Short mmCIF file of C-alpha atoms and ligand atoms in Angstrom, two decimals:
data_model
loop_
_atom_site.label_atom_id
_atom_site.label_comp_id
_atom_site.label_asym_id
_atom_site.label_seq_id
_atom_site.Cartn_x
_atom_site.Cartn_y
_atom_site.Cartn_z
CA MET A 1 11.95 28.51 -11.88
CA TYR A 2 14.62 25.80 -11.95
CA LEU A 3 14.63 24.53 -8.65
CA GLU A 4 10.65 25.08 -7.90
CA LYS A 5 11.24 21.75 -10.84
CA LEU A 6 13.37 19.75 -8.31
CA LYS A 7 11.18 20.61 -6.10
CA LEU A 8 8.69 16.80 -5.17
CA ASP A 9 5.70 18.61 -2.53
CA GLY A 10 2.95 16.58 -2.83
CA ARG A 11 4.33 13.63 -5.10
CA VAL A 12 4.56 10.20 -3.73
CA ALA A 13 6.90 8.54 -4.65
CA VAL A 14 7.96 4.12 -4.01
CA VAL A 15 12.04 3.62 -3.58
CA THR A 16 11.34 -0.62 -4.11
CA GLY A 17 15.07 -2.11 -1.86
CA GLY A 18 15.36 0.93 -0.57
CA GLY A 19 16.94 -0.11 3.22
CA GLN A 20 20.59 0.90 2.18
CA GLY A 21 23.07 1.97 0.15
CA ILE A 22 21.47 3.57 -3.18
CA GLY A 23 17.95 2.76 -2.50
CA ALA A 24 18.62 4.02 1.43
CA ALA A 25 20.14 7.17 0.06
CA CYS A 26 17.71 7.59 -2.71
CA ALA A 27 14.77 7.74 -0.12
CA GLN A 28 16.76 10.41 1.37
CA ALA A 29 16.83 12.23 -1.49
CA LEU A 30 13.65 12.42 -2.36
CA GLY A 31 12.34 13.25 0.85
CA GLU A 32 14.45 16.17 0.92
CA ALA A 33 12.18 17.59 -1.79
CA GLY A 34 9.49 17.39 -0.33
CA ALA A 35 7.60 13.36 -1.05
CA LYS A 36 6.21 11.91 1.00
CA VAL A 37 8.01 8.62 1.07
CA VAL A 38 7.55 4.69 0.95
CA ILE A 39 10.10 2.64 1.30
CA ALA A 40 9.10 -1.25 -0.52
CA GLU A 41 12.30 -3.68 1.07
CA VAL A 42 12.50 -7.39 0.93
CA VAL A 43 14.03 -7.14 4.88
CA PRO A 44 11.02 -5.35 6.69
CA GLU A 45 13.45 -4.73 9.50
CA ARG A 46 16.25 -3.23 7.49
CA ALA A 47 13.25 -0.69 5.46
CA GLN A 48 11.41 -0.18 9.24
CA ALA A 49 14.58 1.06 10.44
CA CYS A 50 15.99 3.28 8.43
CA ALA A 51 12.45 5.26 7.51
CA ALA A 52 12.46 5.52 10.81
CA ALA A 53 15.95 7.09 10.81
CA LEU A 54 14.41 9.70 8.18
CA VAL A 55 11.21 10.01 9.58
CA GLY A 56 14.00 10.99 12.92
CA GLN A 57 15.26 13.89 10.08
CA GLY A 58 11.96 15.35 9.51
CA LEU A 59 10.95 13.99 6.55
CA ASP A 60 8.06 12.11 5.41
CA VAL A 61 8.49 8.95 4.52
CA GLU A 62 6.92 5.13 5.66
CA SER A 63 8.11 0.89 4.66
CA VAL A 64 5.90 -1.08 3.80
CA ALA A 65 7.30 -5.22 3.88
CA LEU A 66 7.79 -6.23 -0.31
CA ASP A 67 9.77 -9.35 -2.46
CA VAL A 68 9.86 -7.05 -5.88
CA THR A 69 9.58 -11.48 -7.20
CA LYS A 70 6.31 -12.28 -6.30
CA SER A 71 3.69 -10.25 -9.05
CA ALA A 72 0.80 -10.35 -6.76
CA SER A 73 2.22 -8.51 -3.52
CA VAL A 74 4.00 -5.95 -5.75
CA ASP A 75 -0.03 -5.94 -7.32
CA ALA A 76 -1.35 -5.67 -3.87
CA VAL A 77 1.23 -2.74 -2.30
CA ALA A 78 1.10 -0.84 -5.97
CA ALA A 79 -2.76 -0.71 -5.23
CA LYS A 80 -2.26 0.15 -0.89
CA VAL A 81 0.11 2.61 -1.49
CA ALA A 82 -2.66 4.09 -4.48
CA GLU A 83 -5.36 4.21 -0.99
CA ASP A 84 -3.43 5.03 1.03
CA HIS A 85 -2.55 8.40 -1.23
CA GLY A 86 -4.40 8.14 -3.55
CA ARG A 87 -1.63 8.65 -6.17
CA ILE A 88 2.07 7.11 -7.13
CA ASP A 89 4.26 9.79 -8.27
CA ILE A 90 8.08 8.29 -8.88
CA LEU A 91 9.01 4.86 -8.53
CA VAL A 92 12.40 4.05 -8.02
CA ASN A 93 13.20 0.80 -9.50
CA ASN A 94 15.67 -0.25 -7.03
CA ALA A 95 15.98 -3.33 -5.89
CA GLY A 96 18.92 -5.37 -7.42
CA VAL A 97 20.85 -8.56 -6.57
CA ALA A 98 24.35 -9.52 -7.55
CA ARG A 99 26.01 -12.06 -6.35
CA SER A 100 29.51 -11.67 -8.56
CA ASP A 101 32.60 -13.91 -10.03
CA VAL A 102 30.91 -16.45 -10.90
CA ARG A 103 32.12 -17.77 -13.89
CA ALA A 104 29.60 -18.83 -17.02
CA GLU A 105 30.13 -22.51 -17.16
CA ASP A 106 30.51 -22.38 -13.49
CA THR A 107 27.06 -20.26 -13.81
CA SER A 108 23.77 -23.04 -12.10
CA ASP A 109 20.90 -23.32 -13.33
CA ALA A 110 19.41 -21.46 -9.98
CA HIS A 111 22.22 -18.17 -9.86
CA TRP A 112 20.51 -17.70 -13.07
CA ARG A 113 17.32 -17.38 -11.88
CA PHE A 114 18.56 -15.66 -9.06
CA HIS A 115 19.90 -12.87 -11.00
CA MET A 116 16.94 -12.24 -13.28
CA GLU A 117 14.10 -13.17 -10.62
CA VAL A 118 14.93 -10.16 -8.90
CA ASN A 119 16.62 -7.62 -11.32
CA VAL A 120 14.36 -8.73 -14.91
CA ASP A 121 11.29 -9.50 -13.66
CA GLY A 122 11.48 -7.91 -9.98
CA LEU A 123 11.50 -4.31 -12.25
CA PHE A 124 9.32 -5.10 -14.43
CA TRP A 125 6.04 -6.45 -11.98
CA CYS A 126 6.36 -3.02 -10.47
CA CYS A 127 7.56 -1.03 -13.71
CA ARG A 128 3.36 -2.86 -14.05
CA ALA A 129 1.86 -2.84 -11.85
CA PHE A 130 2.77 0.93 -10.14
CA GLY A 131 3.36 2.11 -14.07
CA ARG A 132 -1.01 1.50 -14.47
CA GLN A 133 -1.25 3.23 -11.43
CA MET A 134 0.10 6.35 -13.16
CA LEU A 135 -0.70 5.91 -16.84
CA ALA A 136 -4.72 6.41 -15.13
CA GLN A 137 -3.29 9.47 -13.71
CA GLY A 138 -1.99 10.40 -16.77
CA SER A 139 1.37 11.80 -14.78
CA GLY A 140 4.70 9.76 -13.33
CA SER A 141 8.74 8.84 -13.46
CA ILE A 142 9.97 5.64 -13.38
CA VAL A 143 13.86 5.60 -12.75
CA ASN A 144 15.18 2.25 -13.14
CA ILE A 145 18.84 1.21 -11.66
CA GLY A 146 20.81 -0.55 -14.18
CA SER A 147 24.12 -0.14 -14.16
CA MET A 148 27.24 0.58 -16.94
CA SER A 149 27.63 -3.41 -16.20
CA GLY A 150 24.62 -3.62 -19.16
CA LEU A 151 26.98 -1.13 -21.34
CA ILE A 152 30.58 -2.44 -20.84
CA VAL A 153 32.15 -5.62 -20.14
CA ASN A 154 33.26 -5.80 -15.98
CA LYS A 155 37.11 -6.65 -15.27
CA PRO A 156 37.96 -8.64 -13.83
CA GLN A 157 35.51 -10.44 -11.82
CA PRO A 158 33.70 -12.61 -14.44
CA GLN A 159 29.56 -12.11 -13.67
CA SER A 160 27.56 -12.84 -17.02
CA PHE A 161 24.01 -13.59 -15.50
CA TYR A 162 23.88 -9.58 -13.47
CA ASN A 163 25.63 -7.83 -17.12
CA ALA A 164 23.08 -9.19 -18.83
CA SER A 165 20.52 -8.69 -16.65
CA LYS A 166 21.20 -4.99 -16.21
CA ALA A 167 21.45 -4.46 -20.46
CA ALA A 168 17.36 -6.23 -19.85
CA VAL A 169 16.81 -3.28 -17.90
CA HIS A 170 18.38 -0.68 -20.29
CA HIS A 171 16.80 -2.22 -22.23
CA LEU A 172 13.13 -2.75 -20.80
CA THR A 173 13.35 1.26 -19.91
CA ARG A 174 13.66 2.59 -23.11
CA SER A 175 10.73 0.33 -24.46
CA LEU A 176 8.29 2.11 -21.80
CA ALA A 177 9.55 4.98 -22.30
CA ALA A 178 8.29 4.22 -25.96
CA GLU A 179 5.11 3.09 -25.22
CA TRP A 180 3.96 4.96 -22.50
CA GLY A 181 5.33 8.52 -23.36
CA ALA A 182 1.89 10.08 -25.24
CA ARG A 183 0.87 8.84 -21.58
CA GLY A 184 2.79 11.20 -19.48
CA VAL A 185 4.91 8.20 -18.32
CA ARG A 186 8.45 8.74 -18.22
CA VAL A 187 10.71 5.59 -18.00
CA ASN A 188 14.81 6.15 -17.25
CA ALA A 189 17.52 4.36 -15.90
CA VAL A 190 20.39 5.16 -13.98
CA ALA A 191 23.65 3.60 -15.32
CA PRO A 192 26.34 3.45 -12.21
CA THR A 193 29.44 2.57 -11.72
CA TYR A 194 30.97 0.75 -8.43
CA ILE A 195 29.07 2.67 -5.75
CA GLU A 196 30.38 1.41 -2.34
CA THR A 197 27.66 -0.54 -0.57
CA PRO A 198 26.83 -3.53 0.79
CA LEU A 199 26.82 -5.04 -2.40
CA THR A 200 30.23 -4.57 -3.07
CA SER A 201 31.84 -5.28 -0.33
CA PHE A 202 32.69 -8.36 -2.11
CA GLY A 203 35.60 -6.03 -3.95
CA ILE A 204 35.93 -3.07 -1.68
CA LYS A 205 36.48 -4.61 1.21
CA GLU A 206 37.08 -8.21 0.58
CA ASN A 207 39.43 -7.64 -1.75
CA PRO A 208 42.46 -5.65 -2.61
CA GLU A 209 43.75 -7.09 -5.58
CA MET A 210 39.99 -6.64 -7.81
CA TYR A 211 39.96 -4.24 -5.63
CA LYS A 212 42.57 -1.52 -8.06
CA VAL A 213 42.03 -2.92 -11.05
CA TRP A 214 38.31 -1.09 -10.43
CA LEU A 215 40.01 1.95 -9.91
CA ASP A 216 43.14 2.06 -12.91
CA MET A 217 39.91 1.64 -14.89
CA THR A 218 38.12 4.18 -13.57
CA PRO A 219 39.16 7.86 -15.62
CA MET A 220 38.26 9.57 -12.08
CA GLY A 221 40.12 6.96 -9.65
CA ARG A 222 37.88 5.74 -7.26
CA VAL A 223 34.31 3.95 -6.53
CA GLY A 224 30.98 6.49 -6.39
CA GLN A 225 28.84 7.01 -3.20
CA PRO A 226 24.90 6.21 -2.93
CA GLU A 227 23.87 9.98 -2.62
CA GLU A 228 26.16 10.28 -6.02
CA ILE A 229 23.18 8.39 -7.99
CA ALA A 230 21.19 9.90 -5.92
CA SER A 231 20.41 12.92 -7.28
CA VAL A 232 20.19 11.70 -10.50
CA VAL A 233 17.85 10.19 -9.80
CA HIS A 234 16.09 12.87 -7.80
CA PHE A 235 16.75 15.20 -10.69
CA LEU A 236 15.30 12.99 -12.94
CA ALA A 237 12.09 12.02 -11.07
CA SER A 238 11.74 16.10 -10.93
CA ASP A 239 9.86 17.93 -13.19
CA ALA A 240 13.32 19.65 -13.68
CA ALA A 241 13.79 16.82 -16.39
CA SER A 242 10.31 16.76 -18.28
CA LEU A 243 12.07 16.61 -21.73
CA VAL A 244 13.52 13.07 -20.54
CA THR A 245 12.66 10.33 -21.40
CA GLY A 246 14.28 6.66 -22.48
CA ALA A 247 17.79 7.80 -21.16
CA ILE A 248 20.18 5.53 -19.22
CA VAL A 249 22.38 8.82 -18.19
CA VAL A 250 25.23 6.79 -17.16
CA ALA A 251 27.17 8.11 -13.27
CA ASP A 252 30.06 6.42 -13.96
CA GLY A 253 32.91 8.43 -13.47
CA GLY A 254 34.50 8.24 -16.22
CA TYR A 255 33.97 4.31 -16.51
CA THR A 256 32.69 3.37 -20.40
CA CYS A 257 35.09 6.41 -21.95
CA TRP A 258 37.87 4.12 -21.74
P1 NDP B 301 21.99 -3.28 -1.92
O1 NDP B 301 22.56 -4.74 -1.44
O2 NDP B 301 23.31 -2.02 -1.01
O3 NDP B 301 21.06 -2.92 -1.64
C1 NDP B 301 19.79 -3.30 -2.70
C2 NDP B 301 18.36 -3.53 -1.34
O4 NDP B 301 17.92 -4.35 -2.04
C3 NDP B 301 18.58 -4.76 0.09
O5 NDP B 301 18.21 -4.41 1.19
C4 NDP B 301 18.74 -5.85 -0.87
O6 NDP B 301 18.22 -6.77 0.13
C5 NDP B 301 16.96 -5.26 -1.38
N1 NDP B 301 16.67 -5.85 -2.00
C6 NDP B 301 17.40 -7.18 -2.62
N2 NDP B 301 15.56 -8.40 -3.07
C7 NDP B 301 14.89 -7.68 -3.11
C8 NDP B 301 13.39 -8.31 -3.82
N3 NDP B 301 13.11 -8.88 -4.40
N4 NDP B 301 12.43 -6.75 -3.05
C9 NDP B 301 13.17 -6.71 -2.11
N5 NDP B 301 13.89 -6.10 -1.55
C10 NDP B 301 15.38 -6.60 -2.48
O7 NDP B 301 22.60 -2.62 -3.02
P2 NDP B 301 23.14 -1.27 -3.83
O8 NDP B 301 22.36 0.05 -2.97
O9 NDP B 301 24.77 -1.62 -3.82
O10 NDP B 301 22.30 -1.32 -5.06
C11 NDP B 301 20.99 -1.40 -5.28
C12 NDP B 301 20.95 -0.31 -6.86
O11 NDP B 301 21.83 -0.98 -7.72
C13 NDP B 301 20.96 -2.60 -7.68
O12 NDP B 301 19.84 -2.31 -8.49
C14 NDP B 301 22.41 -2.92 -7.95
O13 NDP B 301 21.81 -3.64 -8.98
C15 NDP B 301 22.18 -1.21 -8.41
N6 NDP B 301 24.17 -0.91 -9.10
C16 NDP B 301 24.70 -1.21 -8.09
C17 NDP B 301 26.16 -1.04 -8.21
C18 NDP B 301 27.02 -1.42 -6.82
O14 NDP B 301 28.23 -0.77 -7.43
N7 NDP B 301 26.61 -0.85 -5.80
C19 NDP B 301 26.38 -0.64 -9.53
C20 NDP B 301 25.83 -0.39 -10.66
C21 NDP B 301 23.77 -1.05 -10.26
P3 NDP B 301 19.09 -8.55 0.31
O15 NDP B 301 19.91 -7.30 0.95
O16 NDP B 301 18.77 -8.85 0.79
O17 NDP B 301 19.32 -8.64 -1.08
#
């Protein structure tokens, strides 16, 4: 009974920015659980390569080019996935950017807008477009990738634009959960600590002093791996989380305890 609830057979899932990092791990986790997965990614070759690798493992995965900041493209991809597969059950809003280590006083308009357009605007366009389909079906599960940066202020790198964008993701998550809860659509977020992906290579690989601070500030004394976030996403996407909506699930190795 309990294991059955984690199965996703017959479900259709979309993962934005799923060509690498956390998104690629989410695509694999959902695919292994039985879902048909569509990787929607701004770098099409990356998405195709990731999808091909997962198909090679026997999973049902395809890719589509999508820049989440273009609302008309988001609408078109949502319509196409619904037309091709008849339904959309799961949306993982993973696409996000972090060009960190820029002080607030040095942040240009373009740098601020870039983060807001991908992390907040794009995420909302996806919730709206894919959410409409889920509301029409009367069921669906949206998992937004937030961040511990939406709860705390990172040290030592300044990144006010990113932190603000992720706090917005968290409150948007709660707002949509409240609006759509009675109509069968659950909306949750995961708030990860530092995860070893290309996005964090500026600290993990290129800046040993910064990396040391990150580890010192983490009770578990390590960063996370993409699959450790993908398992939380899998749970939230599945019927095992049937009572969970509006939650910000922190997966941070204890970072926010101190
Ligand atoms: P990566 O940069 O490794 O992967 C993100 C993918 O999304 C990239 O392929 C990226 O392409 C793509 N992408 C960027 N912009 C868009 C867009 N407009 N439309 C569609 N796809 C896009 O990042 P991570 O896997 O590390 O992060 C995934 C999510 O997790 C992000 O939302 C991030 O903020 C969040 N997160 C990550 C943490 C970490 O420590 N890694 C910690 C907390 C949260 P491109 O390379 O061109 O940018």
